[in-house]
mmCIF file of N, CA and C in Angstrom:
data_model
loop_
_atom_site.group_PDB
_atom_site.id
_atom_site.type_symbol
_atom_site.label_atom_id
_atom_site.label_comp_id
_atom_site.label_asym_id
_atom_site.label_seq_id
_atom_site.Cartn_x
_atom_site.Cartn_y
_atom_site.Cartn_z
ATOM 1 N N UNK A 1 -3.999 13.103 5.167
ATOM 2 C CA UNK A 1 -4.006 11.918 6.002
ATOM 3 C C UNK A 1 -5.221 11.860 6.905
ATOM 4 N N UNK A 2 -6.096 12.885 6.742
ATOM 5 C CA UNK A 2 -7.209 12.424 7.831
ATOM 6 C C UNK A 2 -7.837 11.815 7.354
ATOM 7 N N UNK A 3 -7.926 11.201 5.664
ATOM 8 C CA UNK A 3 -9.150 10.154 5.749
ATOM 9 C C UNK A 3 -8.991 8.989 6.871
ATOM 10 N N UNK A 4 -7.647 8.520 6.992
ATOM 11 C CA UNK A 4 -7.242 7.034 7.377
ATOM 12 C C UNK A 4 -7.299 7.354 8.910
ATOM 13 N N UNK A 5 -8.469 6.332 9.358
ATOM 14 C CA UNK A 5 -8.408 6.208 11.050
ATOM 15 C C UNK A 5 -8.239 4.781 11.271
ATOM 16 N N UNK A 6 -7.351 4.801 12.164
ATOM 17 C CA UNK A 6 -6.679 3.484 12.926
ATOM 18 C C UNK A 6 -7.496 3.401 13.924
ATOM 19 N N UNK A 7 -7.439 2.192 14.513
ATOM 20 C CA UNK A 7 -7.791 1.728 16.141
ATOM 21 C C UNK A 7 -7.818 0.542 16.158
ATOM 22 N N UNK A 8 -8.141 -0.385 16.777
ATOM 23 C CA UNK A 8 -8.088 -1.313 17.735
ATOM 24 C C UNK A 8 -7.817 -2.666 16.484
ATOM 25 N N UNK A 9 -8.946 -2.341 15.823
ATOM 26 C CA UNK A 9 -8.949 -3.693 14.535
ATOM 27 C C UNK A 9 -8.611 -3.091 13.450
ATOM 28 N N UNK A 10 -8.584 -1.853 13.342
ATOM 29 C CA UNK A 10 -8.100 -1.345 12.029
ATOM 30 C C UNK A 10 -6.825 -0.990 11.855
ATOM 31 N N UNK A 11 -5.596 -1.339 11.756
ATOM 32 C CA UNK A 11 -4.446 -0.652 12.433
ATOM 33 C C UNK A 11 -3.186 -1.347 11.030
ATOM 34 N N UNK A 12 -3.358 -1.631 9.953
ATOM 35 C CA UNK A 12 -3.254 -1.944 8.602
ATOM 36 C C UNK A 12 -3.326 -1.466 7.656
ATOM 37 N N UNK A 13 -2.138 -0.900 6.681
ATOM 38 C CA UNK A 13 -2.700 -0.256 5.276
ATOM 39 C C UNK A 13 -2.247 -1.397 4.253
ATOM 40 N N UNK A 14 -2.638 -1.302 3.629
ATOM 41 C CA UNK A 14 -2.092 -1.936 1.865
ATOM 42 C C UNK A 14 -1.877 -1.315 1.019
ATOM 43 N N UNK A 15 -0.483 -0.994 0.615
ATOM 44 C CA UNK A 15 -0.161 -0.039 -0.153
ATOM 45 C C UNK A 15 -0.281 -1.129 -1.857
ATOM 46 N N UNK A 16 -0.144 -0.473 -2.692
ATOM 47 C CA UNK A 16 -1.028 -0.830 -4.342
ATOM 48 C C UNK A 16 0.204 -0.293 -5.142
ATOM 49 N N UNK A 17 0.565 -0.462 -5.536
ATOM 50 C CA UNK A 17 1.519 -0.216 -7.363
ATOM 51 C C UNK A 17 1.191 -1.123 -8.613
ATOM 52 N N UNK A 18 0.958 -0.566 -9.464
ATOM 53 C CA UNK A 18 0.561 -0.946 -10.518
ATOM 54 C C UNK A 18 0.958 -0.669 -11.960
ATOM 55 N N UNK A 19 0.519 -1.148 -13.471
ATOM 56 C CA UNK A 19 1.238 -0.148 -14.595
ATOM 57 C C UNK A 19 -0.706 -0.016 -15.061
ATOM 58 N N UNK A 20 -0.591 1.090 -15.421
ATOM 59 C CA UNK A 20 -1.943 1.439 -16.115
ATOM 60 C C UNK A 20 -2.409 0.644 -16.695
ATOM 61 N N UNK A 21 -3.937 0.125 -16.713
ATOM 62 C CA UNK A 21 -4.579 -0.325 -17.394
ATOM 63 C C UNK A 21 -4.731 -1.722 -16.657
ATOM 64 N N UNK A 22 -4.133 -2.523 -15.252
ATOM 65 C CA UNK A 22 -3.689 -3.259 -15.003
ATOM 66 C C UNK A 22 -5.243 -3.550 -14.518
ATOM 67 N N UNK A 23 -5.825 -4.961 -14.991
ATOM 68 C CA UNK A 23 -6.956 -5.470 -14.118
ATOM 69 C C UNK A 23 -7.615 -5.295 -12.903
ATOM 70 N N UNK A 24 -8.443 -5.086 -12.582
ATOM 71 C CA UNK A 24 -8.848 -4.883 -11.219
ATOM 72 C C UNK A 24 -8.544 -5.831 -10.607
ATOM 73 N N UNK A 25 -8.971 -7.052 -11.042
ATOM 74 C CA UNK A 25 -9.183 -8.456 -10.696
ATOM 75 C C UNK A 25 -7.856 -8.954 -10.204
ATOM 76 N N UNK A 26 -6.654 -8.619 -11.122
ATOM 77 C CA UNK A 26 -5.421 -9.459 -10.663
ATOM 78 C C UNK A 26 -4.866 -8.242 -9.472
ATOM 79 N N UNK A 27 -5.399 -7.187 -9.445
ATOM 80 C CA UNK A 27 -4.368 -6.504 -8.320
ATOM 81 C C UNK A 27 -5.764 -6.819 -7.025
ATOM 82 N N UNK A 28 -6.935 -6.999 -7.227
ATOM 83 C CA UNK A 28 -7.340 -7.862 -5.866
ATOM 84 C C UNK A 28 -6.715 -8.730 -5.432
ATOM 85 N N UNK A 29 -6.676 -9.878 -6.771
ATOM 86 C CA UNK A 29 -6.137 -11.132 -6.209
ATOM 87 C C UNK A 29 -5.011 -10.897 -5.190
ATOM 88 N N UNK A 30 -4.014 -10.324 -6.195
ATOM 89 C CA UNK A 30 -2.410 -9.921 -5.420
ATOM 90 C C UNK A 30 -2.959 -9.586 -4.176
ATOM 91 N N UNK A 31 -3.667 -8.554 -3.556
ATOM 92 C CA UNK A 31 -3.981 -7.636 -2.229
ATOM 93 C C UNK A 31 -4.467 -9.154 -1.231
ATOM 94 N N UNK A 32 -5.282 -9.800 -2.057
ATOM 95 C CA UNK A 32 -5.756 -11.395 -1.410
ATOM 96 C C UNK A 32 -4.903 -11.831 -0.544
ATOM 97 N N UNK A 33 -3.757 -11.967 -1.329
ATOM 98 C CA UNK A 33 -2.299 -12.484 -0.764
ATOM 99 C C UNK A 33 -1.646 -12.500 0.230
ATOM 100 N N UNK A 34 -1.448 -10.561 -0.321
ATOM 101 C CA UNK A 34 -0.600 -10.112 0.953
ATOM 102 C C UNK A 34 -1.585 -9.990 2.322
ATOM 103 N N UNK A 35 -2.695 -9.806 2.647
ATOM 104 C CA UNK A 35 -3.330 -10.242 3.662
ATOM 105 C C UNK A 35 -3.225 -11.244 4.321
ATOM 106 N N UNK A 36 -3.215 -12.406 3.366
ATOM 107 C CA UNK A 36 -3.174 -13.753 3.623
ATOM 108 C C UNK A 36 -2.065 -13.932 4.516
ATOM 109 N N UNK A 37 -0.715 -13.139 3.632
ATOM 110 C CA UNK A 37 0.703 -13.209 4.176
ATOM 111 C C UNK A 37 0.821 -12.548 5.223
ATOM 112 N N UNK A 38 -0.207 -11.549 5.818
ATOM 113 C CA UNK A 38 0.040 -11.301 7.099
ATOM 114 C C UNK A 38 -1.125 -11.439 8.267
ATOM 115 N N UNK A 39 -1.653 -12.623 7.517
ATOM 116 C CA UNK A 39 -2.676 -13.286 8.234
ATOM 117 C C UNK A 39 -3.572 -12.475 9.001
ATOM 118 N N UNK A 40 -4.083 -11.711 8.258
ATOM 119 C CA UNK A 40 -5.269 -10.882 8.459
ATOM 120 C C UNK A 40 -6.466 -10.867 7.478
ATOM 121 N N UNK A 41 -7.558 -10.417 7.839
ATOM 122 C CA UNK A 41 -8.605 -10.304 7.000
ATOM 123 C C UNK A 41 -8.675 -8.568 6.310
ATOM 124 N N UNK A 42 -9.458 -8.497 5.523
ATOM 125 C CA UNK A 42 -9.871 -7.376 5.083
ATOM 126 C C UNK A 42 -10.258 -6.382 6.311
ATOM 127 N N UNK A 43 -10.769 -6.801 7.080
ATOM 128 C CA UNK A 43 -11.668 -5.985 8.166
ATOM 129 C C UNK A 43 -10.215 -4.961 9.161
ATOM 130 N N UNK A 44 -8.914 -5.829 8.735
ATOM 131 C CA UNK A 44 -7.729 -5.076 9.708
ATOM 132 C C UNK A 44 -7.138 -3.987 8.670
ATOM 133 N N UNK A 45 -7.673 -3.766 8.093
ATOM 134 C CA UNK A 45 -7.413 -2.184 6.678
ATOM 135 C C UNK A 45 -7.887 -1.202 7.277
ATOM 136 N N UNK A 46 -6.917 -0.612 7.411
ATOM 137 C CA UNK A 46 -7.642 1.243 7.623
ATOM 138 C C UNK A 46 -7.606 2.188 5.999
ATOM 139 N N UNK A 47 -6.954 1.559 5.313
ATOM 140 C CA UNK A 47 -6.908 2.584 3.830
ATOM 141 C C UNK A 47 -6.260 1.198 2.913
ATOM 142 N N UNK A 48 -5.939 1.559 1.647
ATOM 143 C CA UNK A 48 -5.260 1.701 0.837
ATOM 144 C C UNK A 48 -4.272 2.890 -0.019
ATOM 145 N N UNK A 49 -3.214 2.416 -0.191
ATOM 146 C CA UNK A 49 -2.618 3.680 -0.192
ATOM 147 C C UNK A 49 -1.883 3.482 -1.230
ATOM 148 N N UNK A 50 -0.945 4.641 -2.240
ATOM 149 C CA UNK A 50 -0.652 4.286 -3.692
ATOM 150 C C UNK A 50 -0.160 5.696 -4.463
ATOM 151 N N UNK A 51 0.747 6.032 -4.924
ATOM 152 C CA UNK A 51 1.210 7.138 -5.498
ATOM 153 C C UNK A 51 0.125 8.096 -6.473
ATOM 154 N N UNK A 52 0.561 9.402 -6.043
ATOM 155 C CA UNK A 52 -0.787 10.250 -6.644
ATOM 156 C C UNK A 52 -0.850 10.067 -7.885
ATOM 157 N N UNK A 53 -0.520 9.221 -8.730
ATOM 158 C CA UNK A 53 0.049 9.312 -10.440
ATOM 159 C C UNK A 53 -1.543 8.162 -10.587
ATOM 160 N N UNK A 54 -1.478 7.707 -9.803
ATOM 161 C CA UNK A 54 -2.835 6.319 -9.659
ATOM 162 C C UNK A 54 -3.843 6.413 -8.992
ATOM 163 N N UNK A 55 -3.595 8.051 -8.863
ATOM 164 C CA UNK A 55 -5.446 8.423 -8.230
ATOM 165 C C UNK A 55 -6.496 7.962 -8.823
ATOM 166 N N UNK A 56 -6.658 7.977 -10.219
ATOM 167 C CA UNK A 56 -7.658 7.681 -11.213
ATOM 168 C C UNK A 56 -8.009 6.048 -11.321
ATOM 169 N N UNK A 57 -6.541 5.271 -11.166
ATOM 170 C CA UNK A 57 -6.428 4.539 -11.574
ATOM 171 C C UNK A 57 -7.474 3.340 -11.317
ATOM 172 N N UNK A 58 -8.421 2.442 -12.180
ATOM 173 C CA UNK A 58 -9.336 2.075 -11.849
ATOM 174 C C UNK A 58 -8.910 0.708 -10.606
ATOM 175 N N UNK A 59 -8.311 -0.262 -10.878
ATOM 176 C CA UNK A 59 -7.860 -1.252 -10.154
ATOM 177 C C UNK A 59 -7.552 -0.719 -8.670
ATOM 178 N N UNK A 60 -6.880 0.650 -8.469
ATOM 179 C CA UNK A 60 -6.214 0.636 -7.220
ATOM 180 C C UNK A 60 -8.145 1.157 -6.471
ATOM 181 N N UNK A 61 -8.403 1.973 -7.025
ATOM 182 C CA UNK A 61 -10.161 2.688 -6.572
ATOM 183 C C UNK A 61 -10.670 1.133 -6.307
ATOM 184 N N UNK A 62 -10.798 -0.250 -7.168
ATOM 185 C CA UNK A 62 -11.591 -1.054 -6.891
ATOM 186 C C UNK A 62 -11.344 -1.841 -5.330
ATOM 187 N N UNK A 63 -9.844 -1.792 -5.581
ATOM 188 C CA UNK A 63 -9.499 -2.752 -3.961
ATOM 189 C C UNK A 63 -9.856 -2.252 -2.552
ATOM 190 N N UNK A 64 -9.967 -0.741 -2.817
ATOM 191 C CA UNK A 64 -10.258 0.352 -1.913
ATOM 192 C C UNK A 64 -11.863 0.112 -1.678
ATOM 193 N N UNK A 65 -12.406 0.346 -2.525
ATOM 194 C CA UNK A 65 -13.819 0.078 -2.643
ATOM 195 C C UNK A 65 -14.436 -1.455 -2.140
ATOM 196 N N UNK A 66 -13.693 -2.737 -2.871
ATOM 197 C CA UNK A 66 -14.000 -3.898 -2.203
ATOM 198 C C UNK A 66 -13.856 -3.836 -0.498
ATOM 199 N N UNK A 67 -12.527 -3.602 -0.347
ATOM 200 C CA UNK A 67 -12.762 -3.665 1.390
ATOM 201 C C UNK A 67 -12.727 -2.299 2.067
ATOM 202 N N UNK A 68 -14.263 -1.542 1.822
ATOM 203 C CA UNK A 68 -14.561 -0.557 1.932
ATOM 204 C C UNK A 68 -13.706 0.663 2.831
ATOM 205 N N UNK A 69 -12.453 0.741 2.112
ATOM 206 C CA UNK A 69 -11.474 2.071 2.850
ATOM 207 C C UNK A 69 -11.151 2.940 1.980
ATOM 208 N N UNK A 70 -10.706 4.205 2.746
ATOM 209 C CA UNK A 70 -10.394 4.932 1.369
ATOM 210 C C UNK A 70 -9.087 4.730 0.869
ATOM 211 N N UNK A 71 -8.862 5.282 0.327
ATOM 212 C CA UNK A 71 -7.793 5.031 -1.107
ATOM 213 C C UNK A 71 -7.171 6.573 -0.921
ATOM 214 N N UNK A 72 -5.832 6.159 -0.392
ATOM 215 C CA UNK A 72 -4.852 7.911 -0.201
ATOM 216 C C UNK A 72 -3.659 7.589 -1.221
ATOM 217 N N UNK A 73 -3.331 8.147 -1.827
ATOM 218 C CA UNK A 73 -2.594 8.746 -2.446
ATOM 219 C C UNK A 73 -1.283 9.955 -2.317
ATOM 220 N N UNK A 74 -0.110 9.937 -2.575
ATOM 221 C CA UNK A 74 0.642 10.683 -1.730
ATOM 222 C C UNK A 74 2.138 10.980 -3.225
ATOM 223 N N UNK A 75 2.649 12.062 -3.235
ATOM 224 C CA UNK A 75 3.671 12.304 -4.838
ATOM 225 C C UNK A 75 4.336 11.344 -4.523
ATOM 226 N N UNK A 76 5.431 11.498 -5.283
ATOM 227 C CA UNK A 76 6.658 10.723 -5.440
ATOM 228 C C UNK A 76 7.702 11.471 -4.491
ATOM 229 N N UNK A 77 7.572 12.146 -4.285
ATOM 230 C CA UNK A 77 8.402 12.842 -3.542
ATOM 231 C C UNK A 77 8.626 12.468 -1.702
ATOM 232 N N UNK A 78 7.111 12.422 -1.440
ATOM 233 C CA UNK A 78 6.609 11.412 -0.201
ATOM 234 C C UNK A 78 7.406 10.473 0.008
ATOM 235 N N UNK A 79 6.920 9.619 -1.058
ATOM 236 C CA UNK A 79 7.162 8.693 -1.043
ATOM 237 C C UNK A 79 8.875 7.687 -0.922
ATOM 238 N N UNK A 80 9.532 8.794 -1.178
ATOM 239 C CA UNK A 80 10.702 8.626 -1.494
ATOM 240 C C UNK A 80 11.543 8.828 0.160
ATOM 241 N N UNK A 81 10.842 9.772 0.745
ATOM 242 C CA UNK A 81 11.003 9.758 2.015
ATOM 243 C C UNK A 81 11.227 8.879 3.088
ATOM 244 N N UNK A 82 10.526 7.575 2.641
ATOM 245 C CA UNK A 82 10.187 6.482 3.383
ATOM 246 C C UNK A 82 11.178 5.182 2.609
ATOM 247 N N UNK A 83 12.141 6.086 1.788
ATOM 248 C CA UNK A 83 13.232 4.858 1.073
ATOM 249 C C UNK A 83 14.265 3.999 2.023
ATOM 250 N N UNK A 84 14.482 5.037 3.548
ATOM 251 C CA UNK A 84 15.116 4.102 4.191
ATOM 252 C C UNK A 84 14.515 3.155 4.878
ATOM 253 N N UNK A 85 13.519 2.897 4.952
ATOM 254 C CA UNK A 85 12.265 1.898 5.664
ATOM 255 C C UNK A 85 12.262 0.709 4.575
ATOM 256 N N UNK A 86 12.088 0.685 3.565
ATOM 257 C CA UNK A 86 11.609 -0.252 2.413
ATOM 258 C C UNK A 86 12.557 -1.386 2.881
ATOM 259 N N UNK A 87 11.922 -2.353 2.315
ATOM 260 C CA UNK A 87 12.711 -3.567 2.126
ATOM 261 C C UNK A 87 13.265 -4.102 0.785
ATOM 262 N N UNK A 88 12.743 -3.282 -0.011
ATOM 263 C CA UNK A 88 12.943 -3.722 -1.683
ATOM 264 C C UNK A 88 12.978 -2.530 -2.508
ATOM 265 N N UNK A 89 13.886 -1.248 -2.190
ATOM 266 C CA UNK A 89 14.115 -0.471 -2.774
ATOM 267 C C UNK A 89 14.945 -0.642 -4.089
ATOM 268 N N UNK A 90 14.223 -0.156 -5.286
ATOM 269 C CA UNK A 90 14.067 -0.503 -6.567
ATOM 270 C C UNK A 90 15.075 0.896 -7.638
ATOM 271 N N UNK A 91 16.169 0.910 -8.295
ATOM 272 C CA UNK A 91 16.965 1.804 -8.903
ATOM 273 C C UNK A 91 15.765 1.977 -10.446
ATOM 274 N N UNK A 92 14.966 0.801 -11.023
ATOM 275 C CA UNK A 92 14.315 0.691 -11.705
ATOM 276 C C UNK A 92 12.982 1.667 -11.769
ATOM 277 N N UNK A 93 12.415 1.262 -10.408
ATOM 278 C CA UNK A 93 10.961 2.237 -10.239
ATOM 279 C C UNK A 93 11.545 3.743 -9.653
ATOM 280 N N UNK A 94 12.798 3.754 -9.429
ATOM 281 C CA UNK A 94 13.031 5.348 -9.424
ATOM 282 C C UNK A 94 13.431 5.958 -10.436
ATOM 283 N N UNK A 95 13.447 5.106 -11.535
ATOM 284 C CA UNK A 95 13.956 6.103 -12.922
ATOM 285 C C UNK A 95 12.657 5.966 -13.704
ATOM 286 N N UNK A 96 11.384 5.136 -13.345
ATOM 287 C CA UNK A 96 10.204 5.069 -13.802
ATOM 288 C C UNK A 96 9.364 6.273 -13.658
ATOM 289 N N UNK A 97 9.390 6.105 -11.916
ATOM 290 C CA UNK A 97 8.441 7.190 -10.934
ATOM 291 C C UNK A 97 8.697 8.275 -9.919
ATOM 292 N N UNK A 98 10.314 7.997 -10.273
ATOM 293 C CA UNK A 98 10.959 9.629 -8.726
ATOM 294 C C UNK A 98 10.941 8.701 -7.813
ATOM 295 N N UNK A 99 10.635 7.591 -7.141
ATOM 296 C CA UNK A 99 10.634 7.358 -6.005
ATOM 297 C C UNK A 99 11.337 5.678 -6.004
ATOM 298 N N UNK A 100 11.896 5.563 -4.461
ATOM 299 C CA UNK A 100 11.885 3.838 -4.883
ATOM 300 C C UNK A 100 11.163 2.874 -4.460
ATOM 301 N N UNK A 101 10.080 3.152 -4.605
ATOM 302 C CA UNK A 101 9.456 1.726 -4.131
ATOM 303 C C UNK A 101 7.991 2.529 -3.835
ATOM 304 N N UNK A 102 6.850 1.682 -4.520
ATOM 305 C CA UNK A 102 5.787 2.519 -4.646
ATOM 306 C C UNK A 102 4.642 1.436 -3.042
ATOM 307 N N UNK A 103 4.679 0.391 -3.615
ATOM 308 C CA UNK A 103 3.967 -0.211 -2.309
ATOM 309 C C UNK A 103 4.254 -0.056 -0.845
ATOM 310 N N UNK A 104 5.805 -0.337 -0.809
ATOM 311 C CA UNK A 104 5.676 -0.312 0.694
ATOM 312 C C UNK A 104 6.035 0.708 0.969
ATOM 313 N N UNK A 105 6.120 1.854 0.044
ATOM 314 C CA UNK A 105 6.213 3.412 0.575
ATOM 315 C C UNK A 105 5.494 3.363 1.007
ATOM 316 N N UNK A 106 4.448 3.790 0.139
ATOM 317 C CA UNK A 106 2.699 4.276 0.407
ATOM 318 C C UNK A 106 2.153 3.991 1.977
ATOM 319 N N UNK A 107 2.490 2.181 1.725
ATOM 320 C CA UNK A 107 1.663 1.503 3.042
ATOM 321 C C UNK A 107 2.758 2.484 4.346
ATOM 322 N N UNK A 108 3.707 2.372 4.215
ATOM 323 C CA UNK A 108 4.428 2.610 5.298
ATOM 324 C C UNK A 108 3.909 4.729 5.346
ATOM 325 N N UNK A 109 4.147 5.039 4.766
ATOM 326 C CA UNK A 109 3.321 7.061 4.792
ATOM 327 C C UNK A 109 2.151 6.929 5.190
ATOM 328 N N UNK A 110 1.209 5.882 4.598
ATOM 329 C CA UNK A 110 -0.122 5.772 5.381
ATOM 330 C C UNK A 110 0.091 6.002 6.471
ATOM 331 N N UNK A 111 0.387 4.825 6.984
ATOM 332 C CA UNK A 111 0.692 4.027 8.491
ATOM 333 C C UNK A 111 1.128 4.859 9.537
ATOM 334 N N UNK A 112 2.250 5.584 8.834
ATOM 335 C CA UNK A 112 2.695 6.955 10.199
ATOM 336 C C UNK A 112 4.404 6.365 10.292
ATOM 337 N N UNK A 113 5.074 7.168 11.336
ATOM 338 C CA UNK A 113 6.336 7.161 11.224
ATOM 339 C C UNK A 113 6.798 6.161 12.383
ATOM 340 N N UNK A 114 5.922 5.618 12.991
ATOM 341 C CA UNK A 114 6.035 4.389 13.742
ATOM 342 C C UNK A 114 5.792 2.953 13.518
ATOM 343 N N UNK A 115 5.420 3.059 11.666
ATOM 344 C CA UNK A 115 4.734 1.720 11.073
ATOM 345 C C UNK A 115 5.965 0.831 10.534
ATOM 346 N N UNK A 116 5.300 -0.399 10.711
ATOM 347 C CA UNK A 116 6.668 -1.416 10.091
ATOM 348 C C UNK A 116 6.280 -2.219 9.264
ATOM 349 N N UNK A 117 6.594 -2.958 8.124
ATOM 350 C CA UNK A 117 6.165 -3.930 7.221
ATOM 351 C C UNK A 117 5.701 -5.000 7.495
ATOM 352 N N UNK A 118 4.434 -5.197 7.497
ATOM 353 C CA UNK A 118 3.838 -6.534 7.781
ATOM 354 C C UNK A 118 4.238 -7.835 6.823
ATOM 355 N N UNK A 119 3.872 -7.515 5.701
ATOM 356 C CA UNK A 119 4.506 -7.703 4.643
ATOM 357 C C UNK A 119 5.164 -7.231 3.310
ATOM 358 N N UNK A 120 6.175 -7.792 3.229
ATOM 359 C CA UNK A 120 7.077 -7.001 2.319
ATOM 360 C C UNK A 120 6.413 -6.937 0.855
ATOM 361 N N UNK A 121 7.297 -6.264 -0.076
ATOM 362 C CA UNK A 121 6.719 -6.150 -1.332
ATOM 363 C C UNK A 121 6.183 -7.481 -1.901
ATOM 364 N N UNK A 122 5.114 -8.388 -2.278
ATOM 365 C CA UNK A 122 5.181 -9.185 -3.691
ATOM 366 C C UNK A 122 4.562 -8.693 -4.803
ATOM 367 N N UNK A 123 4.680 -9.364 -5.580
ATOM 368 C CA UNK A 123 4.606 -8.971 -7.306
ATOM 369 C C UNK A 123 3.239 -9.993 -7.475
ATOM 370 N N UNK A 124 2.309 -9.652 -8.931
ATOM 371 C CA UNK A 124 2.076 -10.094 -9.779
ATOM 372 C C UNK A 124 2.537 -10.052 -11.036
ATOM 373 N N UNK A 125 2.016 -10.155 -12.037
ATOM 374 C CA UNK A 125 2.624 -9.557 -13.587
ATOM 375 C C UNK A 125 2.591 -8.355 -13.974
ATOM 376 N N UNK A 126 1.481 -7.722 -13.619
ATOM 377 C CA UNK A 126 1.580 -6.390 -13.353
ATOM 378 C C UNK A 126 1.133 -5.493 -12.169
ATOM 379 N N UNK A 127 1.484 -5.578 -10.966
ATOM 380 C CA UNK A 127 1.335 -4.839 -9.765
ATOM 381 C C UNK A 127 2.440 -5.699 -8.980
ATOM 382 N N UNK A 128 2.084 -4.510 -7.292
ATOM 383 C CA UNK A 128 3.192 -5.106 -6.407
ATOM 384 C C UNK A 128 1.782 -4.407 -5.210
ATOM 385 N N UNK A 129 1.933 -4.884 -3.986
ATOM 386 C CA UNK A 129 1.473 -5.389 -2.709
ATOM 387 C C UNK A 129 2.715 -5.462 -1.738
ATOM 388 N N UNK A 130 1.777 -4.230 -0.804
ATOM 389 C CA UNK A 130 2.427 -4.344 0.539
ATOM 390 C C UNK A 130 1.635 -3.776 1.710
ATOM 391 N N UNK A 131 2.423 -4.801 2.646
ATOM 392 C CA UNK A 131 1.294 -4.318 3.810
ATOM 393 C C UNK A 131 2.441 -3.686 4.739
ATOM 394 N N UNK A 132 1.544 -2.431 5.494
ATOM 395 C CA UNK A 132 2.189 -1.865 6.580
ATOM 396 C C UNK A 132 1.276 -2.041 8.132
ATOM 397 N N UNK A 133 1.919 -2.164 9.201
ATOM 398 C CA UNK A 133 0.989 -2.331 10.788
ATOM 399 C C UNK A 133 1.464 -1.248 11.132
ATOM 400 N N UNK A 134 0.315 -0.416 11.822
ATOM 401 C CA UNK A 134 0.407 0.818 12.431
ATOM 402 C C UNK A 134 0.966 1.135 13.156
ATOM 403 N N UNK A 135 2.061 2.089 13.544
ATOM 404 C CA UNK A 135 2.838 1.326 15.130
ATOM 405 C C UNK A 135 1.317 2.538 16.034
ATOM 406 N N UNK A 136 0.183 2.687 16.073
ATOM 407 C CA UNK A 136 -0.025 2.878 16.957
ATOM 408 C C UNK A 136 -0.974 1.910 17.353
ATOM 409 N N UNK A 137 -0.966 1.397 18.890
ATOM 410 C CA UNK A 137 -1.719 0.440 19.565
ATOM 411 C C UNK A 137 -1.508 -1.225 18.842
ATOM 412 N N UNK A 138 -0.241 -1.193 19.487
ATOM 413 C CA UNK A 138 0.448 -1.986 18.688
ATOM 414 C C UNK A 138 0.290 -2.710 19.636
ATOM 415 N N UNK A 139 -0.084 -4.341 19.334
ATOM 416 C CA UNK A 139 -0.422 -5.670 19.934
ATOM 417 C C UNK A 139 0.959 -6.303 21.097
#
């Protein structure tokens, strides 16, 4: 967790789920969205964040790279940790991936144990988007 530094304008993760091979392009778009949906710009990202199975994965590296943050990664096991927080805990993506819910885990493990959903999970055709707000230096 020490890549991801918070402060004042940065205080935002976007957590990323995806199925392999999934466009760069449509899981930007999606990330477009959920920003949109929590009416922020790119510039309020402290990371992107996304199950270690999608370290490689090219799409989740590109969104990271477009709005220049790093890209953390965290098991399934993490992630699963943060199942009573979710808003859209999934019986489906836990018999997929060990865990339930890969976006707004992530964003929310980024974020810290004081973070809350900015915005909840949405979908494309193939990915899901979620945003977490940092609870530290909270507005």
């Amino acid at each position: 967790m020490d890549d991801v530094r918070f402060d004042t304008v940065r205080r935002l993760v976007l957590g990323l789920g995806c199925e392999r091979g999934t466009p760069a392009e449509e899981v930007l778009v999606l990330a477009e969205q959920a920003l949109r949906e929590a009416a922020v710009s790119g510039e309020a990202l402290a990371a992107v964040a996304s199950i270690d199975s999608r370290k490689s994965e090219a799409a989740v590296l590109a969104v990271a790279a477009h709005f220049a943050v790093p890209a953390v990664f965290f098991a399934a096991g993490r992630l699963e940790e943060e199942t009573p927080r979710l808003a859209n805990p999934s019986a489906i993506v836990f018999a997929r991936v060990g865990c339930h819910g890969v976006s707004e885990a992530a964003a929310l493990a980024a974020a810290g144990p004081d973070a809350e959903l900015a915005v909840a999970k949405i979908k494309s055709a193939r990915a899901t988007a979620a945003v977490a707000r940092s609870g530290l230096q909270k507005a």
